[in-house]
Coordinates of C-alpha atoms and ligand atoms in Angstrom, one line a residue:
M1326 CA 0.0 0.0 0.1
T1327 CA 1.4 3.4 -1.0
L1328 CA 0.0 6.6 0.2
D1329 CA 0.7 10.2 -0.8
Q1330 CA 1.2 13.1 1.6
A1331 CA -1.8 14.9 0.4
T1332 CA -4.1 12.0 1.2
I1333 CA -2.6 11.7 4.6
D1334 CA -3.0 15.4 5.3
R1335 CA -6.6 15.3 4.2
L1336 CA -7.4 12.3 6.4
A1337 CA -5.5 13.9 9.3
A1338 CA -7.6 17.1 9.1
A1339 CA -10.8 15.4 9.7
P1340 CA -12.3 15.5 13.2
V1341 CA -12.2 12.3 15.1
A1342 CA -15.6 11.0 16.4
P1343 CA -15.8 10.2 20.0
G1344 CA -14.9 6.5 20.8
R1345 CA -17.8 4.5 22.1
L1346 CA -18.0 1.0 23.6
L1347 CA -19.2 -1.9 21.3
I1348 CA -21.4 -4.2 23.2
G1349 CA -23.3 -6.6 21.0
A1350 CA -24.6 -4.5 18.1
D1351 CA -24.7 -1.3 20.1
R1352 CA -22.2 1.5 20.2
V1353 CA -22.8 3.0 23.6
E1354 CA -21.4 5.5 26.1
G1355 CA -19.6 4.1 29.2
Q1356 CA -21.1 4.7 32.6
N1357 CA -18.0 6.5 33.8
A1358 CA -17.0 10.0 32.6
P1359 CA -15.3 9.9 29.1
L1360 CA -11.5 10.3 28.8
E1361 CA -9.9 13.0 26.8
V1362 CA -7.7 11.5 24.1
L1363 CA -4.4 13.6 23.7
S1364 CA -2.6 13.4 20.4
P1365 CA 1.1 12.8 20.9
I1366 CA 1.7 14.8 17.7
D1367 CA 0.8 18.2 19.3
G1368 CA -0.5 17.4 22.8
Q1369 CA -3.9 18.7 21.8
V1370 CA -7.2 17.0 22.5
L1371 CA -8.1 14.7 19.6
T1372 CA -11.4 13.4 20.9
T1373 CA -13.0 11.6 23.8
L1374 CA -13.2 8.0 24.7
A1375 CA -15.9 6.0 26.4
S1376 CA -14.9 4.8 29.9
A1377 CA -16.5 1.4 30.7
S1378 CA -17.4 0.7 34.3
A1379 CA -17.3 -2.8 35.8
A1380 CA -21.0 -3.1 35.0
D1381 CA -20.4 -2.2 31.4
V1382 CA -17.7 -4.7 31.2
N1383 CA -19.9 -7.4 32.6
R1384 CA -22.5 -6.5 30.0
A1385 CA -19.9 -7.0 27.3
V1386 CA -18.8 -10.3 28.7
A1387 CA -22.5 -11.5 29.0
A1388 CA -23.0 -10.5 25.2
A1389 CA -19.9 -12.4 24.3
R1390 CA -21.2 -15.5 26.3
A1391 CA -24.6 -15.4 24.9
A1392 CA -23.1 -15.2 21.4
F1393 CA -20.9 -18.1 22.2
D1394 CA -23.6 -20.3 23.7
D1395 CA -26.1 -19.9 20.9
G1396 CA -23.6 -20.9 18.3
R1397 CA -24.2 -17.9 15.9
W1398 CA -20.4 -18.0 15.3
S1399 CA -18.9 -20.9 17.3
R1400 CA -21.0 -23.5 15.5
Q1401 CA -21.0 -21.9 12.0
P1402 CA -19.3 -24.2 9.4
P1403 CA -15.6 -23.3 9.1
A1404 CA -16.1 -22.2 5.5
A1405 CA -18.6 -19.6 6.7
R1406 CA -16.2 -18.3 9.5
K1407 CA -13.5 -18.3 6.8
A1408 CA -15.5 -16.1 4.4
V1409 CA -16.2 -13.5 7.1
L1410 CA -12.6 -13.2 8.3
T1411 CA -11.4 -12.9 4.8
R1412 CA -14.0 -10.2 4.1
L1413 CA -12.6 -8.4 7.2
A1414 CA -9.1 -8.7 5.8
D1415 CA -10.3 -7.2 2.5
L1416 CA -12.1 -4.4 4.4
I1417 CA -9.0 -3.6 6.5
D1418 CA -7.0 -3.3 3.2
R1419 CA -9.6 -1.1 1.7
H1420 CA -9.7 1.2 4.7
A1421 CA -5.9 1.0 5.3
P1422 CA -5.1 4.8 4.9
E1423 CA -7.9 5.8 7.2
L1424 CA -7.0 3.1 9.8
A1425 CA -3.3 4.0 9.7
V1426 CA -3.9 7.8 9.9
L1427 CA -6.4 7.4 12.7
G1428 CA -4.0 5.1 14.6
V1429 CA -1.1 7.5 14.2
R1430 CA -3.1 10.4 15.5
D1431 CA -3.6 8.8 18.9
N1432 CA -0.5 6.6 19.2
G1433 CA 2.3 8.6 17.4
T1434 CA 3.9 5.9 15.2
E1435 CA 5.6 7.1 12.1
I1436 CA 3.1 6.7 9.2
A1437 CA 5.3 5.0 6.7
M1438 CA 5.8 2.2 9.2
A1439 CA 2.2 2.3 10.5
L1440 CA 0.8 1.5 7.1
K1441 CA 2.8 -1.7 6.9
A1442 CA 2.8 -2.6 10.5
E1443 CA -0.7 -1.7 11.4
P1444 CA -3.5 -2.2 8.9
G1445 CA -1.1 -4.1 6.5
S1446 CA -0.1 -6.5 9.1
A1447 CA -3.5 -6.9 10.6
A1448 CA -5.1 -7.7 7.2
G1449 CA -2.4 -10.3 6.7
T1450 CA -3.0 -11.8 10.1
F1451 CA -6.8 -12.1 9.6
R1452 CA -6.1 -13.8 6.2
Y1453 CA -3.6 -16.2 7.7
Y1454 CA -6.1 -17.5 10.3
A1455 CA -9.0 -17.4 7.9
E1456 CA -7.0 -19.7 5.6
A1457 CA -5.8 -21.9 8.5
L1458 CA -9.1 -22.5 10.2
D1459 CA -10.3 -25.4 8.0
K1460 CA -6.9 -27.0 7.9
V1461 CA -6.5 -27.8 11.6
Y1462 CA -7.6 -31.3 12.4
G1463 CA -8.2 -33.2 15.7
Q1464 CA -6.5 -36.5 16.2
I1465 CA -7.2 -40.2 16.7
A1466 CA -5.2 -41.7 19.5
P1467 CA -3.2 -45.0 19.3
T1468 CA -5.7 -46.8 21.7
P1469 CA -5.9 -50.6 22.1
E1470 CA -8.3 -52.5 19.7
G1471 CA -11.9 -52.2 20.8
V1472 CA -11.5 -48.6 21.9
L1473 CA -11.6 -45.4 19.8
G1474 CA -9.8 -42.4 21.3
L1475 CA -10.6 -39.1 19.7
I1476 CA -9.0 -35.9 20.5
H1477 CA -11.2 -32.9 19.6
R1478 CA -10.0 -29.3 19.5
E1479 CA -12.8 -27.0 20.7
P1480 CA -12.9 -23.2 21.2
V1481 CA -12.5 -22.2 24.8
G1482 CA -15.6 -19.9 25.0
V1483 CA -15.1 -16.2 26.0
V1484 CA -11.6 -14.7 25.3
A1485 CA -10.6 -11.3 26.9
A1486 CA -7.8 -9.5 25.1
I1487 CA -6.1 -6.6 26.7
V1488 CA -3.7 -4.9 24.2
P1489 CA -1.2 -2.1 24.4
W1490 CA -0.7 1.2 22.5
N1491 CA 2.4 0.8 20.5
F1492 CA 0.9 -1.3 17.6
P1493 CA -2.8 -1.6 18.4
L1494 CA -3.9 -3.1 15.1
M1495 CA -1.0 -5.5 14.6
I1496 CA -1.1 -6.8 18.2
G1497 CA -4.9 -6.7 18.3
A1498 CA -5.1 -8.9 15.2
W1499 CA -2.5 -11.3 16.7
K1500 CA -5.1 -12.0 19.4
L1501 CA -8.4 -11.4 17.6
A1502 CA -7.8 -13.4 14.5
P1503 CA -6.9 -16.8 15.9
A1504 CA -9.3 -16.4 18.7
L1505 CA -12.2 -15.7 16.3
A1506 CA -11.0 -18.3 13.7
A1507 CA -11.2 -20.9 16.4
G1508 CA -14.8 -20.0 17.1
N1509 CA -14.6 -18.0 20.3
S1510 CA -16.3 -14.8 21.3
V1511 CA -14.0 -11.9 22.3
V1512 CA -14.1 -8.9 24.5
L1513 CA -11.3 -6.6 23.5
K1514 CA -9.8 -3.9 25.8
P1515 CA -7.5 -1.6 23.9
A1516 CA -5.0 0.8 25.6
E1517 CA -6.6 4.1 26.6
T1518 CA -4.1 6.0 24.4
A1519 CA -4.6 3.9 21.3
S1520 CA -8.2 2.7 21.1
L1521 CA -9.5 4.5 18.0
S1522 CA -8.2 2.3 15.3
L1523 CA -9.3 -0.9 17.0
L1524 CA -12.8 0.5 17.5
R1525 CA -13.0 1.2 13.7
L1526 CA -11.7 -2.3 13.1
A1527 CA -14.5 -3.7 15.2
E1528 CA -17.0 -1.8 13.0
L1529 CA -15.4 -3.3 10.0
A1530 CA -15.8 -6.8 11.5
L1531 CA -19.6 -6.2 11.8
E1532 CA -19.7 -4.9 8.2
A1533 CA -17.8 -8.1 7.2
G1534 CA -20.6 -10.2 8.6
L1535 CA -19.3 -11.1 12.0
P1536 CA -22.4 -11.6 14.1
P1537 CA -23.0 -9.0 16.8
G1538 CA -21.8 -10.0 20.2
V1539 CA -19.0 -12.1 18.9
L1540 CA -16.5 -9.2 19.2
N1541 CA -17.1 -6.6 21.8
V1542 CA -14.9 -3.7 22.7
V1543 CA -14.6 -2.0 26.1
T1544 CA -12.5 1.1 26.5
G1545 CA -11.3 2.9 29.5
P1546 CA -8.5 3.0 32.1
G1547 CA -6.5 -0.2 32.7
R1548 CA -7.1 0.0 36.4
V1549 CA -10.9 0.2 36.1
T1550 CA -12.0 -1.4 32.8
G1551 CA -9.1 -3.7 32.3
E1552 CA -9.3 -4.8 35.9
A1553 CA -13.0 -5.5 35.7
L1554 CA -12.4 -7.6 32.6
A1555 CA -9.6 -9.6 34.1
L1556 CA -11.6 -10.1 37.3
S1557 CA -14.7 -11.4 35.3
M1558 CA -16.0 -14.8 36.5
D1559 CA -17.1 -15.5 33.0
V1560 CA -13.9 -15.0 30.9
D1561 CA -12.3 -18.3 30.0
V1562 CA -9.0 -17.1 28.7
L1563 CA -7.2 -13.8 29.1
V1564 CA -4.5 -12.8 26.6
F1565 CA -2.4 -9.8 27.2
T1566 CA 0.5 -7.8 25.7
G1567 CA 1.9 -5.0 27.9
S1568 CA 4.1 -4.3 30.7
G1569 CA 5.4 -6.7 33.4
P1570 CA 3.8 -5.0 36.4
T1571 CA 0.3 -5.2 34.7
G1572 CA 1.0 -8.9 33.7
R1573 CA 1.6 -9.7 37.3
R1574 CA -1.6 -8.1 38.4
L1575 CA -3.5 -10.1 35.7
L1576 CA -2.2 -13.3 37.2
E1577 CA -3.4 -12.1 40.6
Y1578 CA -6.9 -11.2 39.2
A1579 CA -7.2 -14.7 37.7
A1580 CA -6.2 -16.3 40.9
R1581 CA -8.7 -14.1 42.8
S1582 CA -11.5 -14.8 40.3
N1583 CA -12.2 -17.9 38.3
L1584 CA -8.7 -19.2 37.5
K1585 CA -9.1 -18.1 33.9
R1586 CA -6.1 -19.1 31.8
V1587 CA -3.7 -16.1 31.4
Y1588 CA -1.2 -15.7 28.5
L1589 CA 1.3 -12.8 28.8
E1590 CA 3.5 -11.3 26.2
L1591 CA 5.5 -8.8 28.2
G1592 CA 8.5 -6.6 27.7
G1593 CA 12.1 -7.3 27.0
K1594 CA 15.6 -6.0 27.3
S1595 CA 16.6 -7.6 24.2
P1596 CA 20.4 -7.9 23.4
N1597 CA 21.7 -7.1 19.9
I1598 CA 25.1 -8.8 20.0
V1599 CA 27.8 -7.7 17.5
F1600 CA 30.9 -9.8 17.0
A1601 CA 34.0 -8.5 15.2
D1602 CA 33.6 -11.0 12.5
A1603 CA 30.0 -9.8 11.5
P1604 CA 29.7 -10.1 7.7
D1605 CA 29.0 -6.4 7.3
L1606 CA 29.7 -4.1 10.3
A1607 CA 28.3 -1.0 8.4
Q1608 CA 25.0 -2.7 7.7
A1609 CA 25.0 -4.1 11.2
A1610 CA 25.3 -0.6 12.6
K1611 CA 22.4 0.8 10.5
V1612 CA 20.2 -2.1 11.6
A1613 CA 21.2 -1.6 15.3
A1614 CA 19.9 2.0 15.0
T1615 CA 16.6 1.0 13.6
A1616 CA 16.3 -2.0 15.9
I1617 CA 16.0 0.4 18.8
F1618 CA 14.7 3.7 17.4
R1619 CA 11.9 2.9 15.0
N1620 CA 8.6 3.8 16.6
A1621 CA 10.7 5.7 19.1
G1622 CA 11.8 2.5 20.8
Q1623 CA 8.2 1.7 21.7
V1624 CA 8.6 -1.9 20.4
C1625 CA 8.5 -5.0 22.6
V1626 CA 11.3 -6.7 20.7
A1627 CA 13.4 -3.6 20.4
G1628 CA 17.2 -4.2 20.4
S1629 CA 17.6 -2.0 23.5
R1630 CA 21.0 -3.5 24.7
L1631 CA 23.8 -3.3 22.2
L1632 CA 26.6 -5.7 23.1
V1633 CA 29.7 -5.1 21.1
E1634 CA 33.0 -7.0 20.9
A1635 CA 35.6 -4.8 22.5
S1636 CA 38.0 -4.8 19.5
V1637 CA 35.4 -3.1 17.3
H1638 CA 33.4 -1.2 20.0
D1639 CA 34.5 2.4 19.4
D1640 CA 34.2 2.3 15.6
F1641 CA 30.9 0.5 15.8
V1642 CA 29.3 2.8 18.2
A1643 CA 30.4 5.8 16.1
A1644 CA 28.8 4.1 13.0
V1645 CA 25.5 3.5 15.0
A1646 CA 25.5 7.2 16.2
E1647 CA 26.0 8.3 12.6
A1648 CA 23.2 6.2 11.3
T1649 CA 21.0 7.4 14.1
A1650 CA 21.8 11.0 13.4
A1651 CA 20.7 10.4 9.9
M1652 CA 17.2 9.2 11.0
R1653 CA 14.6 11.8 10.7
L1654 CA 12.8 12.7 13.8
G1655 CA 9.5 14.5 13.4
N1656 CA 5.7 14.6 13.0
P1657 CA 4.7 11.0 12.6
L1658 CA 2.2 12.0 9.9
D1659 CA 5.0 13.1 7.6
L1660 CA 5.8 10.3 5.2
T1661 CA 9.6 11.0 5.5
T1662 CA 9.6 10.7 9.3
Q1663 CA 11.6 7.8 10.7
I1664 CA 11.2 8.4 14.3
G1665 CA 7.8 9.5 15.5
A1666 CA 6.3 10.7 18.9
V1667 CA 6.5 9.1 22.2
N1668 CA 2.9 7.9 23.0
S1669 CA 2.2 10.1 26.2
L1670 CA 3.8 12.7 28.3
P1671 CA 4.3 10.3 31.4
Q1672 CA 6.0 7.9 29.0
L1673 CA 8.3 10.7 27.8
Q1674 CA 9.1 11.8 31.3
G1675 CA 9.9 8.2 32.3
N1676 CA 12.3 7.8 29.4
L1677 CA 14.1 11.0 30.4
R1678 CA 14.4 9.8 34.1
F1679 CA 16.0 6.6 32.7
V1680 CA 18.7 8.8 30.9
A1681 CA 19.4 10.9 34.1
E1682 CA 19.7 7.7 36.3
A1683 CA 22.0 6.0 33.8
Q1684 CA 24.3 9.0 33.8
A1685 CA 24.2 9.1 37.6
E1686 CA 25.2 5.4 37.7
G1687 CA 28.2 6.2 35.5
A1688 CA 27.2 5.6 31.9
T1689 CA 28.3 8.1 29.2
L1690 CA 25.8 10.0 27.1
A1691 CA 27.1 9.5 23.5
L1692 CA 24.0 10.9 21.7
G1693 CA 20.7 12.6 22.3
G1694 CA 19.3 12.5 25.9
A1695 CA 16.7 15.2 25.8
R1696 CA 13.2 16.1 24.8
A1697 CA 12.8 17.3 21.2
L1698 CA 10.5 19.6 19.1
E1699 CA 9.0 20.9 22.3
G1700 CA 7.5 23.9 20.5
T1701 CA 5.1 21.6 18.7
G1702 CA 3.4 20.7 22.1
G1703 CA 4.0 17.1 21.1
Y1704 CA 5.9 14.4 22.9
Y1705 CA 9.2 13.9 21.1
M1706 CA 12.6 12.5 22.3
Q1707 CA 16.0 12.6 20.7
P1708 CA 17.2 9.1 19.9
T1709 CA 19.6 8.5 22.8
I1710 CA 22.8 6.3 23.1
L1711 CA 24.5 5.6 26.4
T1712 CA 27.8 3.8 26.5
G1713 CA 29.7 2.1 29.3
V1714 CA 26.5 0.7 30.6
Q1715 CA 27.4 -1.9 33.3
P1716 CA 25.4 -5.2 33.6
D1717 CA 24.1 -4.1 37.0
H1718 CA 23.0 -0.7 36.0
R1719 CA 19.2 -0.2 35.9
L1720 CA 19.5 0.7 32.2
A1721 CA 20.8 -2.7 31.6
Q1722 CA 18.1 -4.5 33.5
A1723 CA 14.8 -2.5 33.2
E1724 CA 12.9 -2.0 30.0
V1725 CA 12.5 1.7 29.0
F1726 CA 10.1 1.3 26.1
G1727 CA 11.6 4.4 24.6
P1728 CA 14.3 5.6 22.3
V1729 CA 17.2 4.8 24.6
L1730 CA 20.1 2.4 23.7
A1731 CA 22.4 0.9 26.3
V1732 CA 25.8 -0.1 25.0
T1733 CA 28.2 -2.5 26.7
P1734 CA 31.4 -4.1 25.4
F1735 CA 32.3 -7.8 25.8
A1736 CA 35.6 -9.6 25.5
D1737 CA 34.6 -13.0 24.0
E1738 CA 31.7 -15.2 23.2
A1739 CA 31.3 -16.5 26.7
E1740 CA 30.9 -13.1 28.2
A1741 CA 28.5 -12.1 25.4
L1742 CA 26.4 -15.0 26.2
R1743 CA 26.6 -14.3 30.0
L1744 CA 25.6 -10.6 29.4
A1745 CA 22.8 -11.5 27.0
N1746 CA 21.2 -13.9 29.5
G1747 CA 21.9 -11.6 32.5
T1748 CA 18.4 -10.0 32.8
D1749 CA 15.0 -11.2 34.0
F1750 CA 13.7 -10.9 30.3
G1751 CA 13.8 -13.3 27.4
L1752 CA 11.9 -12.0 24.4
A1753 CA 14.3 -11.4 21.5
A1754 CA 17.9 -11.2 20.6
G1755 CA 20.2 -10.5 17.6
V1756 CA 23.6 -12.1 16.8
W1757 CA 25.9 -10.7 14.1
T1758 CA 28.7 -13.1 13.1
S1759 CA 29.9 -14.8 9.9
N1760 CA 31.0 -17.9 12.1
L1761 CA 28.2 -20.4 11.4
S1762 CA 29.1 -22.6 14.4
R1763 CA 29.1 -19.5 16.7
A1764 CA 25.8 -18.4 15.3
H1765 CA 24.2 -21.8 16.2
R1766 CA 25.9 -21.9 19.6
M1767 CA 24.5 -18.5 20.4
V1768 CA 20.9 -19.3 19.2
R1769 CA 21.0 -22.4 21.5
G1770 CA 22.6 -20.5 24.4
I1771 CA 20.4 -17.5 24.4
R1772 CA 17.2 -17.7 26.4
A1773 CA 14.8 -15.8 24.3
G1774 CA 11.7 -16.5 22.3
V1775 CA 13.4 -15.3 19.0
V1776 CA 17.0 -15.0 18.0
H1777 CA 17.8 -13.0 14.8
V1778 CA 21.1 -13.8 13.1
N1779 CA 22.7 -11.1 10.9
T1780 CA 19.5 -9.1 10.9
Y1781 CA 17.1 -7.8 13.6
G1782 CA 13.4 -7.9 14.0
G1783 CA 12.3 -9.7 10.9
A1784 CA 9.3 -11.9 11.3
D1785 CA 6.0 -12.9 9.6
N1786 CA 2.8 -14.8 10.5
T1787 CA 4.5 -18.2 9.9
V1788 CA 6.7 -18.0 13.0
P1789 CA 5.6 -17.8 16.7
L1790 CA 6.4 -14.8 18.9
G1791 CA 6.5 -15.2 22.7
G1792 CA 8.8 -14.7 25.6
V1793 CA 10.5 -16.9 28.1
K1794 CA 11.5 -15.9 31.7
Q1795 CA 9.8 -12.7 32.8
S1796 CA 8.9 -11.9 29.2
G1797 CA 5.9 -14.0 29.4
N1798 CA 4.3 -17.2 28.2
G1799 CA 2.3 -18.5 25.3
H1800 CA 2.8 -17.5 21.6
D1801 CA 1.2 -15.1 19.2
K1802 CA 1.2 -15.9 15.4
S1803 CA 1.8 -19.1 13.6
L1804 CA -0.6 -22.2 14.1
H1805 CA 0.9 -22.4 17.6
A1806 CA -1.2 -19.5 18.6
L1807 CA -4.3 -21.5 18.2
D1808 CA -3.4 -23.6 21.3
K1809 CA -4.3 -20.6 23.4
Y1810 CA -7.7 -20.4 22.0
T1811 CA -8.7 -24.0 21.9
D1812 CA -9.2 -26.8 24.5
L1813 CA -8.5 -30.4 23.8
K1814 CA -11.4 -32.8 24.6
T1815 CA -11.0 -36.6 24.6
A1816 CA -13.7 -38.9 23.6
W1817 CA -13.0 -42.5 24.8
I1818 CA -15.4 -44.8 22.9
Q1819 CA -15.8 -48.5 23.6
L1820 CA -16.5 -50.2 20.2
Ligands
LIG2749 P1 2.0 0.6 29.6 O1 2.6 0.8 31.0 O2 3.2 0.4 28.5 O3 1.0 1.5 29.2 P2 0.3 -1.4 30.5 O4 0.7 -2.9 30.7 O5 0.0 -0.5 31.6 O6 1.5 -0.8 29.6 O7 -0.9 -1.4 29.4 C1 -1.2 -2.3 28.6 C2 -2.7 -2.6 28.6 O8 -3.0 -3.1 29.9 C3 -3.5 -1.4 28.4 O9 -4.7 -1.7 27.6 C4 -3.9 -0.9 29.8 O10 -5.2 -0.2 29.9 C5 -4.1 -2.2 30.4 N1 -3.9 -2.2 32.0 C6 -3.2 -1.4 32.6 N2 -3.3 -1.7 34.0 C7 -4.2 -2.7 34.1 C8 -4.8 -3.4 35.1 N3 -4.5 -3.2 36.4 N4 -5.7 -4.5 34.9 C9 -6.1 -4.6 33.6 N5 -5.6 -4.0 32.5 C10 -4.6 -3.1 32.7

């Protein structure tokens, strides 16, 4: 999908309608006072967003349950579900410019990437699971003669999905598409600073023929609306992408309520590891810059720790700084912008605190470190590089979720591996080397859900994404994602 600047500007000039809840077929106000949506582009009020109370959330869950129980979706023939999800993918493609611009206006991602990563990715994900849903079979168990053991795969029932603000459509689709493909009903809770494009997607789902009640959307603050959803006694499975502290709370809510299954995709402090024998150090430096700075570092798999072999450290860091300085920071609705806005003011302030703390702990500021474009009223931050970050510094251990790169040198492969594994996280990693044996040793040795070799951040729907350690559990994408949204049932039949 290509888009010209004039079209973007036209779409961005349109007023944004207030966001309402979607419960069954109804777009309704929440019982709590609506929230103001501030645009990170200029700090101005963009629109308002309905704020769902616990009672609103319970009505949405009841609508999802009723839809599941009467089979209006869960018992439709696979071919019928496939047709609806394929139509939805087509509608997302058709409305891609509108969805991308709307999303950027409340979350701040640079538009050139948003087009691909948001509607583009979401359409692909719906298409992938639409295609998959009639190709997943149950099993016949190797039982003794005289007995037939069948293993059925059934939808779980009501799925709650709580998603973050960095890539609402992409991550939303990672949850919605397999959940719906498997026949479940869903209650979706987008982030309060990135709900608008997902509300629009839910409208498109109705237009595509998804029966009302199968997909419900509740918006509002995490500690009110999200909490009520996670405490619901009638949600079977809760899937989440977001921060570690919220993930912990969700597990507590599940324990305090109905022991719903909880799948968490949490943050990372992902090491991007550069050996002196990398095939192309200049290319590695460019990718190291984009691996952390695209979407202003607000990417769960961001390569936020750069580990560099000591013999090439200084030259490599200089090359990364040069590549970074060449990236254009600016209004995310400008097609040439490569680093957009930080999602919110509190997030920006938190990023800046990380920088100050790192310097207080002894790290050296090599680039950036300050707020940018303040005159716009928007939330921008200079891409920031800190060198000499020690493994025990907070910047080496805690996720910033912003445009801040921590650089640490290493002496040899053993130290690189020790540093790579030396955090509580285990989401992603990169390894740059032309030594094939070393590449395989590192892939095996690094505890992470994905290890990129001589690249960073590449992926598509065919491969799973999920974390180990405190980066979470369960997987999005690929056929493995269907495991979260289906139960196995055994039929043991005496013949
Ligand atoms: P971040 O700190 O990056 O905003 P969060 O984990 O707080 O990440 O947010 C991710 C999603 O979790 C958002 O939709 C948010 O509203 C929701 N959320 C935040 N706190 C809670 C909570 N206590 N219970 C349920 N959902 C929550």
